[in-house]
């Protein structure tokens, strides 16, 4: 068993951080989120996963969310904020977390700020994964072909990329102003991107 003197640096120096990851569809955000959460010893919290788990489990929340989605509407901020606030109060998130899929709007950022304020905390860093649109579209088209997703046409995929860019632009500007943004090129091997993220985060967090 490793002692404090012999433990690898990342086992001691990188534990705990309050993080957010942002990236376009197809940029490998989910894969990198898992690696970041493991490296920092924090839970990866995806609002989408929480919604899907509740729908699958038939919970009261799941029923609410399913009805909203079936009506073709977006889950309201009030409900999403409530879910995230509850999740962040759980013991495993006490020393940090990695948020994925929330906050998506400036209003949600304000809500998150309010959640963290009572314990004198704030986001430590925001990882922005960037990727060339044409490269990502090509990647998603290939995946759609392999998985038989006939509805994932190039036009649909490009529209999703445009919606993402429009939605995240205000967040990117906000976190850049706060000095929290860590921008990383998301193209390349999984390990190569992970190394760039680790290097950027270490610099941001002073580790």
mmCIF file with all atom_site columns, C-alpha atoms in Angstrom, residues 5-184:
data_model
loop_
_atom_site.group_PDB
_atom_site.id
_atom_site.type_symbol
_atom_site.label_atom_id
_atom_site.label_alt_id
_atom_site.label_comp_id
_atom_site.label_asym_id
_atom_site.label_entity_id
_atom_site.label_seq_id
_atom_site.pdbx_PDB_ins_code
_atom_site.Cartn_x
_atom_site.Cartn_y
_atom_site.Cartn_z
_atom_site.occupancy
_atom_site.B_iso_or_equiv
_atom_site.pdbx_formal_charge
_atom_site.auth_seq_id
_atom_site.auth_comp_id
_atom_site.auth_asym_id
_atom_site.auth_atom_id
_atom_site.pdbx_PDB_model_num
ATOM 1   C CA . UNK A 1 5   ? 5.521   9.736  0.992   1.00 0.00 ? 5   UNK A CA 1
ATOM 2   C CA . UNK A 1 6   ? 5.338   7.258  -1.882  1.00 0.00 ? 6   UNK A CA 1
ATOM 3   C CA . UNK A 1 7   ? 1.848   7.892  -3.255  1.00 0.00 ? 7   UNK A CA 1
ATOM 4   C CA . UNK A 1 8   ? 1.724   9.187  -6.811  1.00 0.00 ? 8   UNK A CA 1
ATOM 5   C CA . UNK A 1 9   ? 1.352   13.012 -6.961  1.00 0.00 ? 9   UNK A CA 1
ATOM 6   C CA . UNK A 1 10  ? -2.137  12.938 -8.449  1.00 0.00 ? 10  UNK A CA 1
ATOM 7   C CA . UNK A 1 11  ? -3.380  10.735 -5.621  1.00 0.00 ? 11  UNK A CA 1
ATOM 8   C CA . UNK A 1 12  ? -2.696  13.488 -3.112  1.00 0.00 ? 12  UNK A CA 1
ATOM 9   C CA . UNK A 1 13  ? -2.359  16.770 -4.962  1.00 0.00 ? 13  UNK A CA 1
ATOM 10  C CA . UNK A 1 14  ? -5.392  16.620 -7.228  1.00 0.00 ? 14  UNK A CA 1
ATOM 11  C CA . UNK A 1 15  ? -8.115  15.474 -4.850  1.00 0.00 ? 15  UNK A CA 1
ATOM 12  C CA . UNK A 1 16  ? -11.234 17.601 -4.751  1.00 0.00 ? 16  UNK A CA 1
ATOM 13  C CA . UNK A 1 17  ? -12.369 20.402 -7.026  1.00 0.00 ? 17  UNK A CA 1
ATOM 14  C CA . UNK A 1 18  ? -15.644 21.984 -8.111  1.00 0.00 ? 18  UNK A CA 1
ATOM 15  C CA . UNK A 1 19  ? -15.717 21.667 -11.870 1.00 0.00 ? 19  UNK A CA 1
ATOM 16  C CA . UNK A 1 20  ? -17.973 22.084 -14.892 1.00 0.00 ? 20  UNK A CA 1
ATOM 17  C CA . UNK A 1 21  ? -17.383 20.560 -18.332 1.00 0.00 ? 21  UNK A CA 1
ATOM 18  C CA . UNK A 1 22  ? -18.809 22.049 -21.524 1.00 0.00 ? 22  UNK A CA 1
ATOM 19  C CA . UNK A 1 23  ? -18.449 20.668 -25.031 1.00 0.00 ? 23  UNK A CA 1
ATOM 20  C CA . UNK A 1 24  ? -20.348 20.171 -28.289 1.00 0.00 ? 24  UNK A CA 1
ATOM 21  C CA . UNK A 1 25  ? -22.202 16.943 -29.094 1.00 0.00 ? 25  UNK A CA 1
ATOM 22  C CA . UNK A 1 26  ? -19.725 14.384 -30.411 1.00 0.00 ? 26  UNK A CA 1
ATOM 23  C CA . UNK A 1 27  ? -16.615 15.931 -28.856 1.00 0.00 ? 27  UNK A CA 1
ATOM 24  C CA . UNK A 1 28  ? -16.148 13.074 -26.379 1.00 0.00 ? 28  UNK A CA 1
ATOM 25  C CA . UNK A 1 29  ? -17.289 15.066 -23.368 1.00 0.00 ? 29  UNK A CA 1
ATOM 26  C CA . UNK A 1 30  ? -18.778 12.064 -21.568 1.00 0.00 ? 30  UNK A CA 1
ATOM 27  C CA . UNK A 1 31  ? -15.597 10.019 -21.884 1.00 0.00 ? 31  UNK A CA 1
ATOM 28  C CA . UNK A 1 32  ? -13.435 12.873 -20.621 1.00 0.00 ? 32  UNK A CA 1
ATOM 29  C CA . UNK A 1 33  ? -15.871 13.670 -17.791 1.00 0.00 ? 33  UNK A CA 1
ATOM 30  C CA . UNK A 1 34  ? -15.412 10.154 -16.398 1.00 0.00 ? 34  UNK A CA 1
ATOM 31  C CA . UNK A 1 35  ? -11.625 10.503 -16.512 1.00 0.00 ? 35  UNK A CA 1
ATOM 32  C CA . UNK A 1 36  ? -11.672 13.926 -14.828 1.00 0.00 ? 36  UNK A CA 1
ATOM 33  C CA . UNK A 1 37  ? -14.014 12.729 -12.072 1.00 0.00 ? 37  UNK A CA 1
ATOM 34  C CA . UNK A 1 38  ? -11.748 9.738  -11.372 1.00 0.00 ? 38  UNK A CA 1
ATOM 35  C CA . UNK A 1 39  ? -8.590  11.851 -11.338 1.00 0.00 ? 39  UNK A CA 1
ATOM 36  C CA . UNK A 1 40  ? -9.985  14.356 -8.840  1.00 0.00 ? 40  UNK A CA 1
ATOM 37  C CA . UNK A 1 41  ? -11.927 11.843 -6.779  1.00 0.00 ? 41  UNK A CA 1
ATOM 38  C CA . UNK A 1 42  ? -15.258 13.625 -7.267  1.00 0.00 ? 42  UNK A CA 1
ATOM 39  C CA . UNK A 1 43  ? -18.649 12.467 -8.547  1.00 0.00 ? 43  UNK A CA 1
ATOM 40  C CA . UNK A 1 44  ? -19.567 13.188 -12.170 1.00 0.00 ? 44  UNK A CA 1
ATOM 41  C CA . UNK A 1 45  ? -23.028 14.728 -12.030 1.00 0.00 ? 45  UNK A CA 1
ATOM 42  C CA . UNK A 1 46  ? -25.011 14.728 -15.275 1.00 0.00 ? 46  UNK A CA 1
ATOM 43  C CA . UNK A 1 47  ? -28.513 16.179 -15.166 1.00 0.00 ? 47  UNK A CA 1
ATOM 44  C CA . UNK A 1 48  ? -29.396 14.061 -18.200 1.00 0.00 ? 48  UNK A CA 1
ATOM 45  C CA . UNK A 1 49  ? -28.349 10.894 -16.366 1.00 0.00 ? 49  UNK A CA 1
ATOM 46  C CA . UNK A 1 50  ? -30.361 11.926 -13.302 1.00 0.00 ? 50  UNK A CA 1
ATOM 47  C CA . UNK A 1 51  ? -33.452 12.525 -15.436 1.00 0.00 ? 51  UNK A CA 1
ATOM 48  C CA . UNK A 1 52  ? -33.065 9.212  -17.304 1.00 0.00 ? 52  UNK A CA 1
ATOM 49  C CA . UNK A 1 53  ? -32.494 7.241  -14.091 1.00 0.00 ? 53  UNK A CA 1
ATOM 50  C CA . UNK A 1 54  ? -35.641 8.688  -12.536 1.00 0.00 ? 54  UNK A CA 1
ATOM 51  C CA . UNK A 1 55  ? -37.711 8.029  -15.662 1.00 0.00 ? 55  UNK A CA 1
ATOM 52  C CA . UNK A 1 56  ? -36.464 4.432  -15.773 1.00 0.00 ? 56  UNK A CA 1
ATOM 53  C CA . UNK A 1 57  ? -37.122 4.007  -12.056 1.00 0.00 ? 57  UNK A CA 1
ATOM 54  C CA . UNK A 1 58  ? -40.654 5.381  -12.327 1.00 0.00 ? 58  UNK A CA 1
ATOM 55  C CA . UNK A 1 59  ? -40.116 7.956  -9.579  1.00 0.00 ? 59  UNK A CA 1
ATOM 56  C CA . UNK A 1 60  ? -42.330 10.994 -9.059  1.00 0.00 ? 60  UNK A CA 1
ATOM 57  C CA . UNK A 1 61  ? -39.594 13.155 -10.562 1.00 0.00 ? 61  UNK A CA 1
ATOM 58  C CA . UNK A 1 62  ? -39.240 10.759 -13.478 1.00 0.00 ? 62  UNK A CA 1
ATOM 59  C CA . UNK A 1 63  ? -42.950 10.962 -14.205 1.00 0.00 ? 63  UNK A CA 1
ATOM 60  C CA . UNK A 1 64  ? -42.827 14.767 -14.137 1.00 0.00 ? 64  UNK A CA 1
ATOM 61  C CA . UNK A 1 65  ? -39.842 14.912 -16.471 1.00 0.00 ? 65  UNK A CA 1
ATOM 62  C CA . UNK A 1 66  ? -41.278 12.335 -18.869 1.00 0.00 ? 66  UNK A CA 1
ATOM 63  C CA . UNK A 1 67  ? -44.527 14.269 -19.187 1.00 0.00 ? 67  UNK A CA 1
ATOM 64  C CA . UNK A 1 68  ? -42.614 17.468 -19.919 1.00 0.00 ? 68  UNK A CA 1
ATOM 65  C CA . UNK A 1 69  ? -40.456 15.780 -22.558 1.00 0.00 ? 69  UNK A CA 1
ATOM 66  C CA . UNK A 1 70  ? -43.440 14.084 -24.185 1.00 0.00 ? 70  UNK A CA 1
ATOM 67  C CA . UNK A 1 71  ? -45.047 17.509 -24.575 1.00 0.00 ? 71  UNK A CA 1
ATOM 68  C CA . UNK A 1 72  ? -41.915 18.575 -26.461 1.00 0.00 ? 72  UNK A CA 1
ATOM 69  C CA . UNK A 1 73  ? -41.000 21.107 -23.778 1.00 0.00 ? 73  UNK A CA 1
ATOM 70  C CA . UNK A 1 74  ? -37.749 21.787 -21.923 1.00 0.00 ? 74  UNK A CA 1
ATOM 71  C CA . UNK A 1 75  ? -37.459 20.834 -18.263 1.00 0.00 ? 75  UNK A CA 1
ATOM 72  C CA . UNK A 1 76  ? -37.954 24.164 -16.430 1.00 0.00 ? 76  UNK A CA 1
ATOM 73  C CA . UNK A 1 77  ? -35.060 25.780 -14.598 1.00 0.00 ? 77  UNK A CA 1
ATOM 74  C CA . UNK A 1 78  ? -36.916 25.596 -11.284 1.00 0.00 ? 78  UNK A CA 1
ATOM 75  C CA . UNK A 1 79  ? -37.065 21.793 -11.421 1.00 0.00 ? 79  UNK A CA 1
ATOM 76  C CA . UNK A 1 80  ? -33.518 21.372 -12.731 1.00 0.00 ? 80  UNK A CA 1
ATOM 77  C CA . UNK A 1 81  ? -32.135 23.743 -10.071 1.00 0.00 ? 81  UNK A CA 1
ATOM 78  C CA . UNK A 1 82  ? -33.939 21.800 -7.350  1.00 0.00 ? 82  UNK A CA 1
ATOM 79  C CA . UNK A 1 83  ? -32.515 18.478 -8.569  1.00 0.00 ? 83  UNK A CA 1
ATOM 80  C CA . UNK A 1 84  ? -28.949 19.808 -8.745  1.00 0.00 ? 84  UNK A CA 1
ATOM 81  C CA . UNK A 1 85  ? -29.198 21.490 -5.331  1.00 0.00 ? 85  UNK A CA 1
ATOM 82  C CA . UNK A 1 86  ? -30.337 18.202 -3.788  1.00 0.00 ? 86  UNK A CA 1
ATOM 83  C CA . UNK A 1 87  ? -27.526 16.254 -5.497  1.00 0.00 ? 87  UNK A CA 1
ATOM 84  C CA . UNK A 1 88  ? -24.822 18.703 -4.382  1.00 0.00 ? 88  UNK A CA 1
ATOM 85  C CA . UNK A 1 89  ? -25.913 18.291 -0.753  1.00 0.00 ? 89  UNK A CA 1
ATOM 86  C CA . UNK A 1 90  ? -25.134 14.561 -0.803  1.00 0.00 ? 90  UNK A CA 1
ATOM 87  C CA . UNK A 1 91  ? -21.996 13.495 1.125   1.00 0.00 ? 91  UNK A CA 1
ATOM 88  C CA . UNK A 1 92  ? -19.953 12.391 -1.892  1.00 0.00 ? 92  UNK A CA 1
ATOM 89  C CA . UNK A 1 93  ? -20.076 15.934 -3.323  1.00 0.00 ? 93  UNK A CA 1
ATOM 90  C CA . UNK A 1 94  ? -18.816 17.623 -0.154  1.00 0.00 ? 94  UNK A CA 1
ATOM 91  C CA . UNK A 1 95  ? -15.230 17.927 -1.415  1.00 0.00 ? 95  UNK A CA 1
ATOM 92  C CA . UNK A 1 96  ? -16.103 18.655 -5.028  1.00 0.00 ? 96  UNK A CA 1
ATOM 93  C CA . UNK A 1 97  ? -17.948 17.521 -8.138  1.00 0.00 ? 97  UNK A CA 1
ATOM 94  C CA . UNK A 1 98  ? -17.913 17.614 -11.915 1.00 0.00 ? 98  UNK A CA 1
ATOM 95  C CA . UNK A 1 99  ? -21.087 19.017 -13.464 1.00 0.00 ? 99  UNK A CA 1
ATOM 96  C CA . UNK A 1 100 ? -22.075 17.976 -16.989 1.00 0.00 ? 100 UNK A CA 1
ATOM 97  C CA . UNK A 1 101 ? -25.159 19.442 -18.662 1.00 0.00 ? 101 UNK A CA 1
ATOM 98  C CA . UNK A 1 102 ? -25.765 22.081 -15.995 1.00 0.00 ? 102 UNK A CA 1
ATOM 99  C CA . UNK A 1 103 ? -25.700 25.051 -15.892 1.00 0.00 ? 103 UNK A CA 1
ATOM 100 C CA . UNK A 1 104 ? -26.839 25.636 -19.478 1.00 0.00 ? 104 UNK A CA 1
ATOM 101 C CA . UNK A 1 105 ? -27.984 29.249 -19.098 1.00 0.00 ? 105 UNK A CA 1
ATOM 102 C CA . UNK A 1 106 ? -26.798 32.390 -17.327 1.00 0.00 ? 106 UNK A CA 1
ATOM 103 C CA . UNK A 1 107 ? -29.831 32.133 -15.015 1.00 0.00 ? 107 UNK A CA 1
ATOM 104 C CA . UNK A 1 108 ? -28.776 28.616 -14.055 1.00 0.00 ? 108 UNK A CA 1
ATOM 105 C CA . UNK A 1 109 ? -25.258 29.914 -13.318 1.00 0.00 ? 109 UNK A CA 1
ATOM 106 C CA . UNK A 1 110 ? -26.823 32.404 -10.893 1.00 0.00 ? 110 UNK A CA 1
ATOM 107 C CA . UNK A 1 111 ? -28.776 29.567 -9.274  1.00 0.00 ? 111 UNK A CA 1
ATOM 108 C CA . UNK A 1 112 ? -25.601 27.485 -8.912  1.00 0.00 ? 112 UNK A CA 1
ATOM 109 C CA . UNK A 1 113 ? -23.780 30.474 -7.404  1.00 0.00 ? 113 UNK A CA 1
ATOM 110 C CA . UNK A 1 114 ? -26.569 30.718 -4.827  1.00 0.00 ? 114 UNK A CA 1
ATOM 111 C CA . UNK A 1 115 ? -26.292 27.001 -4.005  1.00 0.00 ? 115 UNK A CA 1
ATOM 112 C CA . UNK A 1 116 ? -22.561 27.244 -3.341  1.00 0.00 ? 116 UNK A CA 1
ATOM 113 C CA . UNK A 1 117 ? -22.570 30.603 -1.531  1.00 0.00 ? 117 UNK A CA 1
ATOM 114 C CA . UNK A 1 118 ? -23.696 29.298 1.902   1.00 0.00 ? 118 UNK A CA 1
ATOM 115 C CA . UNK A 1 119 ? -20.526 27.186 2.186   1.00 0.00 ? 119 UNK A CA 1
ATOM 116 C CA . UNK A 1 120 ? -18.331 29.930 0.747   1.00 0.00 ? 120 UNK A CA 1
ATOM 117 C CA . UNK A 1 121 ? -17.620 27.944 -2.406  1.00 0.00 ? 121 UNK A CA 1
ATOM 118 C CA . UNK A 1 122 ? -17.623 28.561 -6.143  1.00 0.00 ? 122 UNK A CA 1
ATOM 119 C CA . UNK A 1 123 ? -16.668 26.734 -9.303  1.00 0.00 ? 123 UNK A CA 1
ATOM 120 C CA . UNK A 1 124 ? -12.899 26.261 -9.407  1.00 0.00 ? 124 UNK A CA 1
ATOM 121 C CA . UNK A 1 125 ? -12.647 25.714 -13.152 1.00 0.00 ? 125 UNK A CA 1
ATOM 122 C CA . UNK A 1 126 ? -14.756 25.288 -16.278 1.00 0.00 ? 126 UNK A CA 1
ATOM 123 C CA . UNK A 1 127 ? -13.383 22.913 -18.910 1.00 0.00 ? 127 UNK A CA 1
ATOM 124 C CA . UNK A 1 128 ? -14.385 23.951 -22.432 1.00 0.00 ? 128 UNK A CA 1
ATOM 125 C CA . UNK A 1 129 ? -13.756 21.217 -24.988 1.00 0.00 ? 129 UNK A CA 1
ATOM 126 C CA . UNK A 1 130 ? -13.509 22.689 -28.462 1.00 0.00 ? 130 UNK A CA 1
ATOM 127 C CA . UNK A 1 131 ? -13.600 20.734 -31.709 1.00 0.00 ? 131 UNK A CA 1
ATOM 128 C CA . UNK A 1 132 ? -13.719 21.569 -35.405 1.00 0.00 ? 132 UNK A CA 1
ATOM 129 C CA . UNK A 1 133 ? -17.368 21.368 -36.477 1.00 0.00 ? 133 UNK A CA 1
ATOM 130 C CA . UNK A 1 134 ? -16.665 19.486 -39.720 1.00 0.00 ? 134 UNK A CA 1
ATOM 131 C CA . UNK A 1 135 ? -14.588 16.902 -37.836 1.00 0.00 ? 135 UNK A CA 1
ATOM 132 C CA . UNK A 1 136 ? -17.303 16.397 -35.233 1.00 0.00 ? 136 UNK A CA 1
ATOM 133 C CA . UNK A 1 137 ? -20.030 16.135 -37.891 1.00 0.00 ? 137 UNK A CA 1
ATOM 134 C CA . UNK A 1 138 ? -18.009 13.497 -39.741 1.00 0.00 ? 138 UNK A CA 1
ATOM 135 C CA . UNK A 1 139 ? -17.524 11.582 -36.477 1.00 0.00 ? 139 UNK A CA 1
ATOM 136 C CA . UNK A 1 140 ? -21.239 11.682 -35.645 1.00 0.00 ? 140 UNK A CA 1
ATOM 137 C CA . UNK A 1 141 ? -22.282 10.679 -39.162 1.00 0.00 ? 141 UNK A CA 1
ATOM 138 C CA . UNK A 1 142 ? -20.024 7.649  -38.911 1.00 0.00 ? 142 UNK A CA 1
ATOM 139 C CA . UNK A 1 143 ? -21.470 6.755  -35.524 1.00 0.00 ? 143 UNK A CA 1
ATOM 140 C CA . UNK A 1 144 ? -25.013 7.167  -36.851 1.00 0.00 ? 144 UNK A CA 1
ATOM 141 C CA . UNK A 1 145 ? -24.221 4.798  -39.712 1.00 0.00 ? 145 UNK A CA 1
ATOM 142 C CA . UNK A 1 146 ? -22.710 2.180  -37.401 1.00 0.00 ? 146 UNK A CA 1
ATOM 143 C CA . UNK A 1 147 ? -25.596 2.394  -34.930 1.00 0.00 ? 147 UNK A CA 1
ATOM 144 C CA . UNK A 1 148 ? -28.335 2.624  -37.564 1.00 0.00 ? 148 UNK A CA 1
ATOM 145 C CA . UNK A 1 149 ? -29.504 6.092  -36.551 1.00 0.00 ? 149 UNK A CA 1
ATOM 146 C CA . UNK A 1 150 ? -31.264 7.030  -39.781 1.00 0.00 ? 150 UNK A CA 1
ATOM 147 C CA . UNK A 1 151 ? -32.639 10.261 -38.280 1.00 0.00 ? 151 UNK A CA 1
ATOM 148 C CA . UNK A 1 152 ? -29.146 11.587 -37.570 1.00 0.00 ? 152 UNK A CA 1
ATOM 149 C CA . UNK A 1 153 ? -28.644 13.256 -40.931 1.00 0.00 ? 153 UNK A CA 1
ATOM 150 C CA . UNK A 1 154 ? -25.918 15.814 -41.583 1.00 0.00 ? 154 UNK A CA 1
ATOM 151 C CA . UNK A 1 155 ? -28.479 18.637 -41.475 1.00 0.00 ? 155 UNK A CA 1
ATOM 152 C CA . UNK A 1 156 ? -29.800 17.492 -38.088 1.00 0.00 ? 156 UNK A CA 1
ATOM 153 C CA . UNK A 1 157 ? -26.305 17.071 -36.652 1.00 0.00 ? 157 UNK A CA 1
ATOM 154 C CA . UNK A 1 158 ? -25.182 20.501 -37.882 1.00 0.00 ? 158 UNK A CA 1
ATOM 155 C CA . UNK A 1 159 ? -28.310 22.083 -36.393 1.00 0.00 ? 159 UNK A CA 1
ATOM 156 C CA . UNK A 1 160 ? -27.483 20.553 -33.001 1.00 0.00 ? 160 UNK A CA 1
ATOM 157 C CA . UNK A 1 161 ? -23.988 22.017 -33.249 1.00 0.00 ? 161 UNK A CA 1
ATOM 158 C CA . UNK A 1 162 ? -25.438 25.469 -34.014 1.00 0.00 ? 162 UNK A CA 1
ATOM 159 C CA . UNK A 1 163 ? -27.878 25.265 -31.086 1.00 0.00 ? 163 UNK A CA 1
ATOM 160 C CA . UNK A 1 164 ? -25.045 24.243 -28.760 1.00 0.00 ? 164 UNK A CA 1
ATOM 161 C CA . UNK A 1 165 ? -22.879 27.159 -29.923 1.00 0.00 ? 165 UNK A CA 1
ATOM 162 C CA . UNK A 1 166 ? -25.712 29.658 -29.412 1.00 0.00 ? 166 UNK A CA 1
ATOM 163 C CA . UNK A 1 167 ? -26.594 28.316 -25.960 1.00 0.00 ? 167 UNK A CA 1
ATOM 164 C CA . UNK A 1 168 ? -23.062 28.166 -24.626 1.00 0.00 ? 168 UNK A CA 1
ATOM 165 C CA . UNK A 1 169 ? -21.678 31.451 -25.995 1.00 0.00 ? 169 UNK A CA 1
ATOM 166 C CA . UNK A 1 170 ? -22.988 33.508 -23.020 1.00 0.00 ? 170 UNK A CA 1
ATOM 167 C CA . UNK A 1 171 ? -21.633 30.931 -20.539 1.00 0.00 ? 171 UNK A CA 1
ATOM 168 C CA . UNK A 1 172 ? -18.218 30.868 -22.184 1.00 0.00 ? 172 UNK A CA 1
ATOM 169 C CA . UNK A 1 173 ? -18.082 34.675 -22.033 1.00 0.00 ? 173 UNK A CA 1
ATOM 170 C CA . UNK A 1 174 ? -19.183 34.714 -18.381 1.00 0.00 ? 174 UNK A CA 1
ATOM 171 C CA . UNK A 1 175 ? -16.687 32.126 -17.156 1.00 0.00 ? 175 UNK A CA 1
ATOM 172 C CA . UNK A 1 176 ? -13.935 33.705 -19.226 1.00 0.00 ? 176 UNK A CA 1
ATOM 173 C CA . UNK A 1 177 ? -14.596 37.023 -17.465 1.00 0.00 ? 177 UNK A CA 1
ATOM 174 C CA . UNK A 1 178 ? -14.386 35.208 -14.119 1.00 0.00 ? 178 UNK A CA 1
ATOM 175 C CA . UNK A 1 179 ? -11.031 33.718 -15.097 1.00 0.00 ? 179 UNK A CA 1
ATOM 176 C CA . UNK A 1 180 ? -12.300 30.164 -14.697 1.00 0.00 ? 180 UNK A CA 1
ATOM 177 C CA . UNK A 1 181 ? -12.148 28.909 -18.282 1.00 0.00 ? 181 UNK A CA 1
ATOM 178 C CA . UNK A 1 182 ? -9.792  26.096 -19.335 1.00 0.00 ? 182 UNK A CA 1
ATOM 179 C CA . UNK A 1 183 ? -10.053 25.674 -23.113 1.00 0.00 ? 183 UNK A CA 1
ATOM 180 C CA . UNK A 1 184 ? -8.887  22.378 -24.592 1.00 0.00 ? 184 UNK A CA 1
#
